[in-house]
Amino acid sequence: MEPLKVATVWLGGCAGCHMSFLDLDEFLIDLAGMIELVYSPVIDVKEYPHNVDVCLIEGAICNEDNLEISQNPRADQSDRVIR
């Protein structure tokens, strides 16, 4: 089975959701074998990729940049989780 392509998007806010994700500690090692992190503020990727399976979106739209970033998750992805 191919790993799920996962993206995380950080809009205006405190970054608490991303920090909680990183607090998964040892589980992240297991998770790393099941997913491919293709877009996130914790990796150096500048453009939102196509064919993302799951996108985790956190924060609020506070400015034009946040609005643009919030519109990046494509309609062709399987699931979105908005927090």
CSV table of N, CA, C and O in Angstrom, one decimal:
chain,number,residue,atom,x,y,z
A,1,MET,N,0.8,-1.2,0.0
A,1,MET,CA,0.0,0.0,0.0
A,1,MET,C,0.9,1.2,0.0
A,1,MET,O,1.8,1.3,0.8
A,2,GLU,N,0.6,2.2,-0.9
A,2,GLU,CA,1.3,3.4,-0.9
A,2,GLU,C,1.0,4.3,0.3
A,2,GLU,O,-0.2,4.3,0.8
A,3,PRO,N,2.0,5.0,0.8
A,3,PRO,CA,1.7,5.9,1.9
A,3,PRO,C,0.7,7.0,1.5
A,3,PRO,O,0.7,7.5,0.4
A,4,LEU,N,-0.1,7.5,2.5
A,4,LEU,CA,-1.0,8.6,2.3
A,4,LEU,C,-0.2,9.9,2.1
A,4,LEU,O,0.7,10.1,2.9
A,5,LYS,N,-0.6,10.7,1.2
A,5,LYS,CA,0.0,12.0,1.0
A,5,LYS,C,-0.7,13.0,2.0
A,5,LYS,O,-1.9,13.2,1.8
A,6,VAL,N,0.0,13.5,2.9
A,6,VAL,CA,-0.6,14.3,4.0
A,6,VAL,C,0.0,15.8,3.9
A,6,VAL,O,1.2,15.9,3.7
A,7,ALA,N,-0.9,16.7,4.0
A,7,ALA,CA,-0.4,18.1,4.1
A,7,ALA,C,-1.0,18.7,5.4
A,7,ALA,O,-2.1,18.3,5.8
A,8,THR,N,-0.3,19.7,5.9
A,8,THR,CA,-0.8,20.5,7.0
A,8,THR,C,-0.7,21.9,6.7
A,8,THR,O,0.3,22.4,6.1
A,9,VAL,N,-1.7,22.7,7.0
A,9,VAL,CA,-1.7,24.1,6.6
A,9,VAL,C,-1.9,24.9,7.9
A,9,VAL,O,-2.8,24.6,8.7
A,10,TRP,N,-1.1,25.9,8.1
A,10,TRP,CA,-1.1,26.7,9.3
A,10,TRP,C,-1.5,28.1,9.0
A,10,TRP,O,-0.8,28.9,8.3
A,11,LEU,N,-2.8,28.5,9.3
A,11,LEU,CA,-3.2,29.9,9.1
A,11,LEU,C,-2.9,30.7,10.3
A,11,LEU,O,-2.1,30.4,11.1
A,12,GLY,N,-3.6,31.9,10.5
A,12,GLY,CA,-3.4,32.7,11.6
A,12,GLY,C,-3.8,32.0,12.9
A,12,GLY,O,-4.8,31.4,13.0
A,13,GLY,N,-2.9,32.0,13.9
A,13,GLY,CA,-3.2,31.4,15.2
A,13,GLY,C,-1.9,31.1,15.9
A,13,GLY,O,-0.8,31.7,15.6
A,14,CYS,N,-2.0,30.3,16.9
A,14,CYS,CA,-0.9,30.1,17.8
A,14,CYS,C,0.0,28.9,17.5
A,14,CYS,O,1.0,28.7,18.2
A,15,ALA,N,-0.3,28.1,16.5
A,15,ALA,CA,0.5,26.9,16.2
A,15,ALA,C,0.4,25.8,17.2
A,15,ALA,O,1.1,24.8,17.1
A,16,GLY,N,-0.6,25.9,18.0
A,16,GLY,CA,-0.8,24.8,19.0
A,16,GLY,C,-1.2,23.5,18.5
A,16,GLY,O,-0.7,22.5,19.0
A,17,CYS,N,-1.9,23.5,17.4
A,17,CYS,CA,-2.3,22.2,16.8
A,17,CYS,C,-1.1,21.5,16.2
A,17,CYS,O,-0.9,20.3,16.3
A,18,HIS,N,-0.2,22.3,15.5
A,18,HIS,CA,1.0,21.7,15.0
A,18,HIS,C,1.9,21.2,16.1
A,18,HIS,O,2.6,20.1,16.0
A,19,MET,N,2.0,21.9,17.2
A,19,MET,CA,2.8,21.5,18.3
A,19,MET,C,2.2,20.2,18.9
A,19,MET,O,3.0,19.3,19.3
A,20,SER,N,0.9,20.1,19.0
A,20,SER,CA,0.3,18.9,19.6
A,20,SER,C,0.6,17.7,18.7
A,20,SER,O,0.8,16.6,19.1
A,21,PHE,N,0.6,18.0,17.4
A,21,PHE,CA,0.9,16.9,16.4
A,21,PHE,C,2.3,16.4,16.7
A,21,PHE,O,2.6,15.2,16.7
A,22,LEU,N,3.3,17.3,16.9
A,22,LEU,CA,4.7,16.9,17.1
A,22,LEU,C,4.8,16.3,18.5
A,22,LEU,O,5.7,15.5,18.7
A,23,ASP,N,3.9,16.5,19.4
A,23,ASP,CA,3.9,15.9,20.7
A,23,ASP,C,3.5,14.4,20.7
A,23,ASP,O,3.5,13.8,21.8
A,24,LEU,N,3.2,13.9,19.5
A,24,LEU,CA,2.8,12.5,19.4
A,24,LEU,C,4.1,11.6,19.7
A,24,LEU,O,3.9,10.4,19.8
A,25,ASP,N,5.2,12.2,19.8
A,25,ASP,CA,6.5,11.5,20.1
A,25,ASP,C,6.7,10.2,19.3
A,25,ASP,O,6.8,10.3,18.1
A,26,GLU,N,6.8,9.1,20.1
A,26,GLU,CA,7.2,7.8,19.4
A,26,GLU,C,6.2,7.4,18.3
A,26,GLU,O,6.6,6.7,17.4
A,27,PHE,N,4.9,7.8,18.5
A,27,PHE,CA,4.0,7.4,17.4
A,27,PHE,C,4.3,8.0,16.1
A,27,PHE,O,4.0,7.4,15.0
A,28,LEU,N,5.0,9.1,16.1
A,28,LEU,CA,5.5,9.7,14.8
A,28,LEU,C,6.4,8.8,14.0
A,28,LEU,O,6.3,8.8,12.8
A,29,ILE,N,7.1,8.0,14.7
A,29,ILE,CA,8.0,7.0,14.0
A,29,ILE,C,7.2,6.0,13.3
A,29,ILE,O,7.4,5.7,12.1
A,30,ASP,N,6.1,5.5,13.9
A,30,ASP,CA,5.2,4.5,13.3
A,30,ASP,C,4.5,5.2,12.1
A,30,ASP,O,4.3,4.7,11.1
A,31,LEU,N,4.0,6.4,12.4
A,31,LEU,CA,3.3,7.2,11.4
A,31,LEU,C,4.1,7.5,10.2
A,31,LEU,O,3.6,7.5,9.0
A,32,ALA,N,5.4,7.7,10.4
A,32,ALA,CA,6.3,8.0,9.2
A,32,ALA,C,6.3,6.9,8.2
A,32,ALA,O,6.5,7.2,7.0
A,33,GLY,N,6.1,5.7,8.6
A,33,GLY,CA,6.0,4.6,7.6
A,33,GLY,C,4.7,4.5,6.9
A,33,GLY,O,4.6,3.8,5.9
A,34,MET,N,3.7,5.2,7.3
A,34,MET,CA,2.4,5.1,6.7
A,34,MET,C,2.0,6.3,5.9
A,34,MET,O,1.1,6.3,5.1
A,35,ILE,N,2.7,7.5,6.0
A,35,ILE,CA,2.4,8.7,5.3
A,35,ILE,C,3.6,9.3,4.6
A,35,ILE,O,4.7,9.0,5.0
A,36,GLU,N,3.3,10.2,3.7
A,36,GLU,CA,4.3,11.0,3.1
A,36,GLU,C,3.9,12.5,3.4
A,36,GLU,O,2.8,12.9,2.9
A,37,LEU,N,4.6,13.2,4.2
A,37,LEU,CA,4.3,14.6,4.5
A,37,LEU,C,4.8,15.4,3.3
A,37,LEU,O,5.9,15.6,3.1
A,38,VAL,N,3.8,15.9,2.6
A,38,VAL,CA,4.1,16.6,1.3
A,38,VAL,C,4.0,18.1,1.4
A,38,VAL,O,4.5,18.8,0.5
A,39,TYR,N,3.4,18.7,2.4
A,39,TYR,CA,3.3,20.1,2.6
A,39,TYR,C,3.1,20.4,4.1
A,39,TYR,O,2.2,19.8,4.7
A,40,SER,N,3.8,21.3,4.7
A,40,SER,CA,3.7,21.7,6.1
A,40,SER,C,4.6,22.8,6.4
A,40,SER,O,5.7,22.9,5.8
A,41,PRO,N,4.3,23.6,7.5
A,41,PRO,CA,5.3,24.6,7.9
A,41,PRO,C,6.5,24.0,8.6
A,41,PRO,O,7.5,24.7,8.8
A,42,VAL,N,6.4,22.7,8.9
A,42,VAL,CA,7.6,22.0,9.5
A,42,VAL,C,8.6,21.4,8.5
A,42,VAL,O,9.6,20.9,8.8
A,43,ILE,N,8.2,21.5,7.2
A,43,ILE,CA,9.1,21.1,6.1
A,43,ILE,C,9.3,22.2,5.1
A,43,ILE,O,8.5,23.1,5.1
A,44,ASP,N,10.3,22.2,4.3
A,44,ASP,CA,10.6,23.3,3.4
A,44,ASP,C,10.0,23.0,2.0
A,44,ASP,O,10.7,22.6,1.1
A,45,VAL,N,8.7,23.2,1.8
A,45,VAL,CA,8.0,23.1,0.6
A,45,VAL,C,7.3,24.4,0.3
A,45,VAL,O,6.5,24.9,1.2
A,46,LYS,N,7.5,25.0,-0.8
A,46,LYS,CA,6.9,26.4,-1.1
A,46,LYS,C,5.5,26.3,-1.7
A,46,LYS,O,4.7,27.2,-1.5
A,47,GLU,N,5.2,25.3,-2.5
A,47,GLU,CA,3.9,25.3,-3.2
A,47,GLU,C,3.1,24.1,-2.8
A,47,GLU,O,3.7,23.0,-2.6
A,48,TYR,N,1.8,24.3,-2.7
A,48,TYR,CA,0.9,23.2,-2.3
A,48,TYR,C,0.8,22.2,-3.4
A,48,TYR,O,0.6,22.6,-4.6
A,49,PRO,N,1.1,20.9,-3.2
A,49,PRO,CA,1.1,19.9,-4.2
A,49,PRO,C,-0.3,19.4,-4.6
A,49,PRO,O,-1.2,19.6,-3.9
A,50,HIS,N,-0.3,18.8,-5.8
A,50,HIS,CA,-1.6,18.1,-6.2
A,50,HIS,C,-1.7,16.7,-5.6
A,50,HIS,O,-0.7,16.2,-5.1
A,51,ASN,N,-2.8,16.2,-5.7
A,51,ASN,CA,-3.1,14.8,-5.2
A,51,ASN,C,-2.8,14.5,-3.8
A,51,ASN,O,-2.2,13.5,-3.4
A,52,VAL,N,-3.1,15.4,-2.9
A,52,VAL,CA,-3.0,15.2,-1.5
A,52,VAL,C,-4.2,14.4,-1.0
A,52,VAL,O,-5.3,14.7,-1.4
A,53,ASP,N,-3.9,13.4,-0.2
A,53,ASP,CA,-5.0,12.5,0.3
A,53,ASP,C,-5.7,13.2,1.5
A,53,ASP,O,-6.9,13.1,1.6
A,54,VAL,N,-4.9,13.7,2.5
A,54,VAL,CA,-5.5,14.3,3.7
A,54,VAL,C,-4.8,15.6,3.9
A,54,VAL,O,-3.6,15.7,3.9
A,55,CYS,N,-5.6,16.7,4.3
A,55,CYS,CA,-5.0,18.0,4.6
A,55,CYS,C,-5.6,18.4,6.0
A,55,CYS,O,-6.8,18.4,6.2
A,56,LEU,N,-4.7,18.7,6.9
A,56,LEU,CA,-5.1,19.2,8.2
A,56,LEU,C,-4.9,20.7,8.2
A,56,LEU,O,-3.8,21.2,7.9
A,57,ILE,N,-6.0,21.4,8.4
A,57,ILE,CA,-5.9,22.9,8.3
A,57,ILE,C,-6.2,23.4,9.7
A,57,ILE,O,-7.2,23.1,10.4
A,58,GLU,N,-5.3,24.3,10.2
A,58,GLU,CA,-5.6,24.9,11.6
A,58,GLU,C,-5.5,26.4,11.5
A,58,GLU,O,-4.8,27.0,10.6
A,59,GLY,N,-6.1,27.1,12.4
A,59,GLY,CA,-6.0,28.5,12.5
A,59,GLY,C,-7.2,29.2,11.8
A,59,GLY,O,-8.2,28.6,11.4
A,60,ALA,N,-7.1,30.6,11.8
A,60,ALA,CA,-8.2,31.4,11.2
A,60,ALA,C,-7.6,32.2,10.1
A,60,ALA,O,-6.4,32.5,10.0
A,61,ILE,N,-8.5,32.6,9.2
A,61,ILE,CA,-8.1,33.5,8.1
A,61,ILE,C,-8.0,34.9,8.6
A,61,ILE,O,-9.1,35.5,8.9
A,62,CYS,N,-6.8,35.4,8.7
A,62,CYS,CA,-6.6,36.8,9.3
A,62,CYS,C,-6.1,37.8,8.3
A,62,CYS,O,-6.1,39.0,8.7
A,63,ASN,N,-5.7,37.4,7.1
A,63,ASN,CA,-5.2,38.3,6.2
A,63,ASN,C,-5.3,37.7,4.8
A,63,ASN,O,-5.7,36.6,4.6
A,64,GLU,N,-4.8,38.4,3.8
A,64,GLU,CA,-4.9,38.0,2.4
A,64,GLU,C,-4.0,36.7,2.2
A,64,GLU,O,-4.4,35.8,1.4
A,65,ASP,N,-2.9,36.6,2.8
A,65,ASP,CA,-2.0,35.4,2.7
A,65,ASP,C,-2.7,34.2,3.2
A,65,ASP,O,-2.7,33.1,2.6
A,66,ASN,N,-3.4,34.3,4.4
A,66,ASN,CA,-4.2,33.2,4.9
A,66,ASN,C,-5.3,32.8,4.0
A,66,ASN,O,-5.6,31.6,3.8
A,67,LEU,N,-6.0,33.8,3.4
A,67,LEU,CA,-7.0,33.5,2.4
A,67,LEU,C,-6.5,32.7,1.3
A,67,LEU,O,-7.1,31.7,0.9
A,68,GLU,N,-5.4,33.1,0.7
A,68,GLU,CA,-4.8,32.4,-0.4
A,68,GLU,C,-4.4,31.0,-0.1
A,68,GLU,O,-4.7,30.0,-0.8
A,69,ILE,N,-3.7,30.9,1.1
A,69,ILE,CA,-3.3,29.5,1.5
A,69,ILE,C,-4.5,28.6,1.8
A,69,ILE,O,-4.5,27.4,1.5
A,70,SER,N,-5.6,29.2,2.3
A,70,SER,CA,-6.7,28.3,2.7
A,70,SER,C,-7.4,27.8,1.4
A,70,SER,O,-8.1,26.8,1.5
A,71,GLN,N,-7.2,28.5,0.3
A,71,GLN,CA,-7.8,28.0,-1.0
A,71,GLN,C,-7.0,27.0,-1.7
A,71,GLN,O,-7.4,26.5,-2.7
A,72,ASN,N,-5.8,26.8,-1.2
A,72,ASN,CA,-4.9,25.8,-1.9
A,72,ASN,C,-5.3,24.4,-1.9
A,72,ASN,O,-5.2,23.7,-2.9
A,73,PRO,N,-5.8,23.9,-0.8
A,73,PRO,CA,-6.2,22.5,-0.8
A,73,PRO,C,-7.2,22.2,-1.9
A,73,PRO,O,-8.2,22.8,-2.1
A,74,ARG,N,-6.8,21.3,-2.8
A,74,ARG,CA,-7.5,21.0,-4.0
A,74,ARG,C,-8.8,20.2,-3.8
A,74,ARG,O,-8.9,19.4,-2.9
A,75,ALA,N,-9.7,20.3,-4.7
A,75,ALA,CA,-11.0,19.6,-4.7
A,75,ALA,C,-10.7,18.1,-4.9
A,75,ALA,O,-11.6,17.3,-4.6
A,76,ASP,N,-9.6,17.7,-5.5
A,76,ASP,CA,-9.3,16.3,-5.8
A,76,ASP,C,-8.7,15.5,-4.6
A,76,ASP,O,-8.4,14.4,-4.8
A,77,GLN,N,-8.6,16.1,-3.5
A,77,GLN,CA,-8.0,15.3,-2.4
A,77,GLN,C,-9.2,14.6,-1.7
A,77,GLN,O,-10.3,15.0,-1.7
A,78,SER,N,-8.8,13.5,-1.0
A,78,SER,CA,-9.8,12.7,-0.4
A,78,SER,C,-10.5,13.3,0.9
A,78,SER,O,-11.7,13.3,1.0
A,79,ASP,N,-9.7,13.8,1.8
A,79,ASP,CA,-10.2,14.3,3.0
A,79,ASP,C,-9.6,15.6,3.5
A,79,ASP,O,-8.4,15.8,3.2
A,80,ARG,N,-10.3,16.4,4.2
A,80,ARG,CA,-9.8,17.6,4.8
A,80,ARG,C,-10.2,17.5,6.3
A,80,ARG,O,-11.3,17.2,6.6
A,81,VAL,N,-9.3,17.9,7.2
A,81,VAL,CA,-9.6,18.1,8.6
A,81,VAL,C,-9.3,19.5,8.9
A,81,VAL,O,-8.2,20.0,8.8
A,82,ILE,N,-10.4,20.3,9.3
A,82,ILE,CA,-10.2,21.7,9.7
A,82,ILE,C,-10.4,21.8,11.2
A,82,ILE,O,-11.4,21.4,11.7
A,83,ARG,N,-9.4,22.5,11.8
A,83,ARG,CA,-9.5,22.6,13.2
A,83,ARG,C,-9.5,24.1,13.6
A,83,ARG,O,-8.8,24.9,13.0
